[in-house]
Coordinates of C-alpha atoms in Angstrom, one line a residue:
M1 CA 69.1 -190.2 65.9
Q2 CA 70.2 -193.3 63.9
E3 CA 71.5 -193.7 60.5
L4 CA 70.6 -196.5 58.4
L5 CA 72.7 -197.1 55.3
A6 CA 71.2 -198.6 51.9
L7 CA 74.0 -201.1 52.4
Q8 CA 73.0 -202.7 55.8
S9 CA 70.4 -205.1 56.8
D10 CA 68.4 -203.0 59.2
F11 CA 67.3 -200.3 55.8
P12 CA 63.7 -200.7 55.9
G13 CA 62.5 -203.4 53.2
R14 CA 60.0 -200.9 52.4
L15 CA 62.4 -198.6 50.2
R16 CA 64.7 -201.3 48.9
N17 CA 62.3 -201.6 46.0
I18 CA 61.6 -197.6 45.2
P19 CA 63.4 -195.7 42.3
D20 CA 66.4 -193.7 43.6
I21 CA 67.3 -195.6 46.8
P22 CA 68.4 -193.7 49.1
R23 CA 72.6 -194.1 50.5
A24 CA 71.0 -193.3 53.2
I25 CA 68.4 -192.2 55.9
Y26 CA 68.2 -190.5 59.4
L27 CA 65.5 -191.3 61.8
L28 CA 64.4 -190.6 65.4
G29 CA 61.9 -192.6 66.7
R30 CA 61.3 -195.5 65.0
L31 CA 60.2 -196.8 61.4
P32 CA 56.8 -198.8 60.5
E33 CA 57.1 -202.4 60.8
E34 CA 57.8 -204.4 57.9
E35 CA 54.2 -206.0 58.6
E36 CA 52.2 -202.5 60.0
V37 CA 49.8 -201.7 57.8
T38 CA 50.6 -197.9 56.6
V39 CA 48.4 -195.0 55.0
G40 CA 50.3 -191.9 53.5
I41 CA 47.5 -189.2 53.5
I42 CA 48.7 -185.5 51.9
G43 CA 47.1 -183.0 50.2
A44 CA 46.7 -178.9 50.6
R45 CA 49.2 -176.7 52.3
D46 CA 46.0 -174.0 52.3
G47 CA 43.1 -176.7 53.0
T48 CA 40.1 -175.5 53.7
G49 CA 38.4 -176.7 57.5
Y50 CA 36.3 -179.1 55.5
G51 CA 39.5 -180.9 54.4
K52 CA 41.4 -180.7 57.2
A53 CA 38.8 -182.2 59.1
I54 CA 38.4 -185.3 56.6
A55 CA 41.9 -186.0 57.4
R56 CA 41.7 -186.1 61.3
R57 CA 38.9 -187.8 61.2
L58 CA 40.2 -190.6 58.4
A59 CA 43.8 -190.8 60.4
G60 CA 42.1 -191.7 63.5
E61 CA 39.7 -194.2 62.5
L62 CA 42.7 -195.6 60.7
S63 CA 44.4 -195.6 63.5
Q64 CA 42.1 -197.6 65.7
Y65 CA 42.5 -200.6 63.0
G66 CA 46.2 -200.2 64.2
I67 CA 46.8 -199.0 60.9
G68 CA 50.3 -196.4 60.6
I69 CA 49.5 -193.2 59.3
V70 CA 52.5 -191.9 56.5
S71 CA 52.7 -187.8 56.0
G72 CA 55.1 -185.1 55.5
M73 CA 54.2 -182.5 58.9
A74 CA 53.5 -179.6 56.3
Y75 CA 50.7 -177.7 57.1
G76 CA 47.4 -177.9 56.3
I77 CA 46.0 -181.6 55.0
D78 CA 49.6 -183.3 56.2
T79 CA 49.2 -181.6 59.8
A80 CA 45.8 -182.6 60.3
A81 CA 46.1 -186.2 59.2
H82 CA 49.4 -186.3 62.1
E83 CA 47.2 -184.6 64.5
G84 CA 44.2 -187.0 63.9
A85 CA 46.9 -190.5 64.3
L86 CA 48.1 -188.6 67.7
S87 CA 44.6 -187.9 68.9
A88 CA 43.5 -191.5 68.7
G89 CA 46.9 -192.7 70.0
G90 CA 48.1 -194.0 66.9
K91 CA 51.3 -194.7 65.2
T92 CA 52.6 -191.7 63.1
Y93 CA 55.5 -190.9 60.3
A94 CA 56.7 -188.1 58.6
V95 CA 58.9 -187.9 56.2
L96 CA 60.8 -184.3 55.8
G97 CA 62.4 -182.4 53.2
S98 CA 64.7 -181.4 55.9
G99 CA 67.4 -182.7 57.8
A100 CA 65.0 -184.9 60.9
D101 CA 66.9 -182.7 63.1
I102 CA 65.2 -179.5 62.1
C103 CA 61.5 -179.4 62.8
Y104 CA 59.9 -177.1 59.3
P105 CA 57.6 -175.7 59.5
A106 CA 58.8 -174.4 63.2
A107 CA 55.0 -173.9 64.5
N108 CA 54.9 -177.7 64.4
R109 CA 57.5 -178.3 67.1
T110 CA 54.9 -180.1 69.6
I111 CA 53.1 -182.2 66.7
Y112 CA 57.3 -182.8 66.2
E113 CA 57.9 -183.8 69.4
K114 CA 54.7 -185.7 69.4
I115 CA 55.9 -188.1 66.6
K116 CA 58.9 -189.1 67.6
E117 CA 57.3 -190.6 70.3
S118 CA 54.4 -192.0 68.7
G119 CA 55.9 -193.6 65.7
G120 CA 59.2 -191.9 63.7
I121 CA 60.9 -188.6 62.0
I122 CA 62.7 -189.8 58.5
S123 CA 64.9 -188.0 56.2
E124 CA 67.3 -188.7 53.6
Y125 CA 69.6 -185.5 54.6
A126 CA 72.3 -185.4 57.1
P127 CA 71.2 -183.3 60.1
G128 CA 71.3 -179.9 59.8
S129 CA 70.4 -179.7 56.1
P130 CA 68.0 -177.3 55.5
P131 CA 64.4 -177.4 54.2
L132 CA 65.5 -176.8 50.8
P133 CA 62.3 -176.6 47.8
H134 CA 64.1 -179.6 45.6
H135 CA 64.2 -181.6 48.9
F136 CA 60.2 -181.9 49.0
V137 CA 60.0 -183.2 45.6
E138 CA 62.8 -185.5 46.5
R139 CA 61.4 -186.7 49.4
N140 CA 57.9 -187.2 48.2
R141 CA 59.3 -191.2 46.6
L142 CA 60.0 -191.8 50.1
L143 CA 56.7 -190.9 51.6
A144 CA 55.3 -193.0 48.6
G145 CA 57.6 -196.0 49.1
L146 CA 56.2 -196.1 53.2
S147 CA 53.0 -195.7 52.1
D148 CA 50.8 -198.6 51.2
V149 CA 48.4 -196.8 49.8
L150 CA 47.6 -192.7 49.2
I151 CA 45.2 -190.9 50.0
V152 CA 44.8 -187.4 48.6
I153 CA 42.4 -184.6 50.5
E154 CA 41.8 -181.8 48.6
A155 CA 44.6 -180.6 45.9
K156 CA 44.5 -177.7 43.5
E157 CA 44.9 -179.2 39.4
R158 CA 47.9 -178.1 39.4
S159 CA 49.8 -178.8 43.0
G160 CA 52.9 -180.5 44.3
T161 CA 50.8 -183.3 45.6
F162 CA 50.8 -184.7 42.1
I163 CA 54.8 -185.3 42.4
T164 CA 53.6 -187.9 45.4
V165 CA 50.9 -189.3 43.3
D166 CA 52.9 -190.1 40.8
R167 CA 55.6 -191.6 42.6
A168 CA 53.1 -194.0 44.4
L169 CA 51.8 -195.3 41.0
E170 CA 55.1 -195.9 39.8
Q171 CA 55.7 -198.1 42.9
G172 CA 52.7 -200.3 42.1
K173 CA 50.8 -197.9 44.6
Q174 CA 46.5 -197.7 44.9
V175 CA 46.0 -194.0 45.0
F176 CA 42.6 -193.0 46.7
A177 CA 40.7 -189.5 46.4
V178 CA 38.3 -187.8 48.7
P179 CA 36.0 -186.1 46.0
G180 CA 34.6 -182.5 46.7
R181 CA 32.9 -179.2 45.2
I182 CA 33.4 -178.9 40.9
T183 CA 33.4 -174.9 41.8
D184 CA 36.2 -175.5 44.7
P185 CA 39.6 -174.7 43.4
L186 CA 40.9 -177.1 46.1
S187 CA 38.9 -180.2 45.1
K188 CA 39.6 -179.7 41.6
G189 CA 42.7 -182.0 41.9
C190 CA 41.2 -184.5 43.5
N191 CA 37.9 -184.8 40.9
K192 CA 40.7 -184.8 38.0
L193 CA 42.6 -188.0 39.7
L194 CA 39.3 -189.9 40.0
Q195 CA 38.5 -188.8 36.6
E196 CA 41.7 -190.4 36.1
G197 CA 40.8 -193.7 37.7
A198 CA 42.0 -193.3 41.5
S199 CA 39.9 -194.9 43.9
L200 CA 37.1 -193.5 45.3
C201 CA 37.5 -192.6 49.5
L202 CA 34.3 -191.7 50.9
S203 CA 35.1 -193.3 54.3
T204 CA 37.3 -195.3 56.2
N205 CA 35.7 -198.4 55.1
D206 CA 37.0 -197.7 51.6
I207 CA 40.7 -198.4 52.7
L208 CA 39.9 -200.9 55.4
R209 CA 38.7 -203.1 52.0
C210 CA 42.4 -202.8 50.4
F211 CA 43.2 -204.8 53.3
S212 CA 40.5 -207.0 54.4
I213 CA 39.9 -206.0 57.5
E214 CA 36.8 -206.4 59.1
E215 CA 35.1 -203.4 60.4
K216 CA 34.7 -202.7 64.1
E217 CA 31.8 -201.3 65.6
T218 CA 30.8 -198.1 63.3
E219 CA 31.1 -194.7 64.2
R220 CA 27.3 -194.0 63.8
V221 CA 26.8 -196.5 66.4
R222 CA 29.1 -195.1 68.6
V223 CA 27.3 -191.4 68.6
Q224 CA 24.0 -193.6 69.0
K225 CA 25.3 -194.8 72.1
L226 CA 25.3 -190.9 73.2
P227 CA 22.8 -189.6 75.7
K228 CA 20.3 -187.4 73.9
E229 CA 21.7 -183.9 74.5
E230 CA 25.5 -185.0 74.3
R231 CA 24.6 -186.6 70.7
A232 CA 22.7 -183.3 69.4
I233 CA 25.9 -181.1 70.8
Y234 CA 28.4 -184.1 68.5
Q235 CA 25.4 -183.4 65.2
A236 CA 25.8 -179.4 66.0
L237 CA 29.6 -179.7 66.0
G238 CA 29.6 -180.7 62.7
E239 CA 32.9 -181.5 60.7
E240 CA 34.9 -178.4 61.6
G241 CA 33.8 -177.9 64.8
K242 CA 32.0 -175.0 66.6
D243 CA 33.2 -172.4 69.7
M244 CA 31.1 -172.6 72.8
N245 CA 29.4 -169.6 72.4
A246 CA 27.8 -170.9 68.6
L247 CA 26.7 -174.4 70.6
V248 CA 25.2 -172.4 73.4
R249 CA 23.0 -170.3 70.7
E250 CA 22.3 -173.3 68.9
L251 CA 21.3 -175.7 71.0
K252 CA 19.9 -173.3 73.9
I253 CA 21.8 -175.2 76.6
P254 CA 23.1 -173.2 79.6
I255 CA 26.8 -172.9 79.2
N256 CA 27.5 -174.3 82.9
K257 CA 25.7 -177.6 81.8
L258 CA 26.9 -177.5 78.1
Y259 CA 30.4 -177.3 79.7
A260 CA 29.9 -180.5 81.8
L261 CA 28.3 -182.0 78.6
L262 CA 31.6 -181.9 76.7
L263 CA 33.5 -182.2 79.4
N264 CA 32.4 -186.1 79.4
M265 CA 32.5 -185.8 76.3
E266 CA 36.2 -185.1 75.9
I267 CA 36.8 -187.6 78.2
S268 CA 34.9 -190.3 76.7
G269 CA 36.6 -189.8 73.1
Y270 CA 34.0 -188.0 71.4
C271 CA 36.0 -184.6 71.3
E272 CA 38.9 -182.1 72.3
V273 CA 39.0 -178.8 72.5
F274 CA 41.0 -176.4 70.1
G275 CA 42.1 -173.3 70.9
N276 CA 40.5 -172.1 74.0
T277 CA 36.7 -172.2 73.7
Y278 CA 36.8 -174.0 70.2
H279 CA 35.6 -178.0 70.1
R280 CA 35.6 -180.5 67.3
R281 CA 34.8 -184.1 66.4
T282 CA 37.8 -186.9 67.2
F283 CA 35.8 -188.8 64.4

């Protein structure tokens, strides 16, 4: 584990200009390069299947452009964002509210280990520090500081997510929000942000335009290149994914053939297995 002191030359420039600069940060893995574009993705710990699917999709697509994904490794939207970046072979960074050597939540051990390899685990708290409630409030300024822009996906009207939003705005960062249904409690926070002037995020292109990055081949074009049966499977999976039995019933494809088609789609990067028989899109 590295300890980077604020007085040292190797302390990250992104954190030198934030309010209340930490005395030191502790690092497992690496920090984003100074010239690396980074996007923070945050949201509800109890995010819906739809919200988590959007987080995976945005993180995965942004990763294809070499953009680093920053989040807090909490349950829900944070975890989904890290998963999306990792599935795309991208770089992702987790800012923790505990010591960098403590995986919290413990159930995220697999993701924690992968993040160390793909990007970095970052904390201002000394090794062994427990995940105390006030740590999560304090670490939000670091999460915002390491992100060039911030995307909020699902948040209640009164949500801790707004602490990170406030820190990002204080630091002059652009904040995006993904809209949702007006009757959904987890959409009220994002809809309120949009009402108050946050930028609208409907697709990856909204983020790419911030950095003047040209769009690659669109995902729609990639899907159109699929053979007819595989394209039908991709469409049937929807944003949240489905299990094998549901796909068999919907598509009327024999299960052995369906398994072979899904395997080919996995190899080609169109879907992934989640659980024993559950499949979901990778973008």
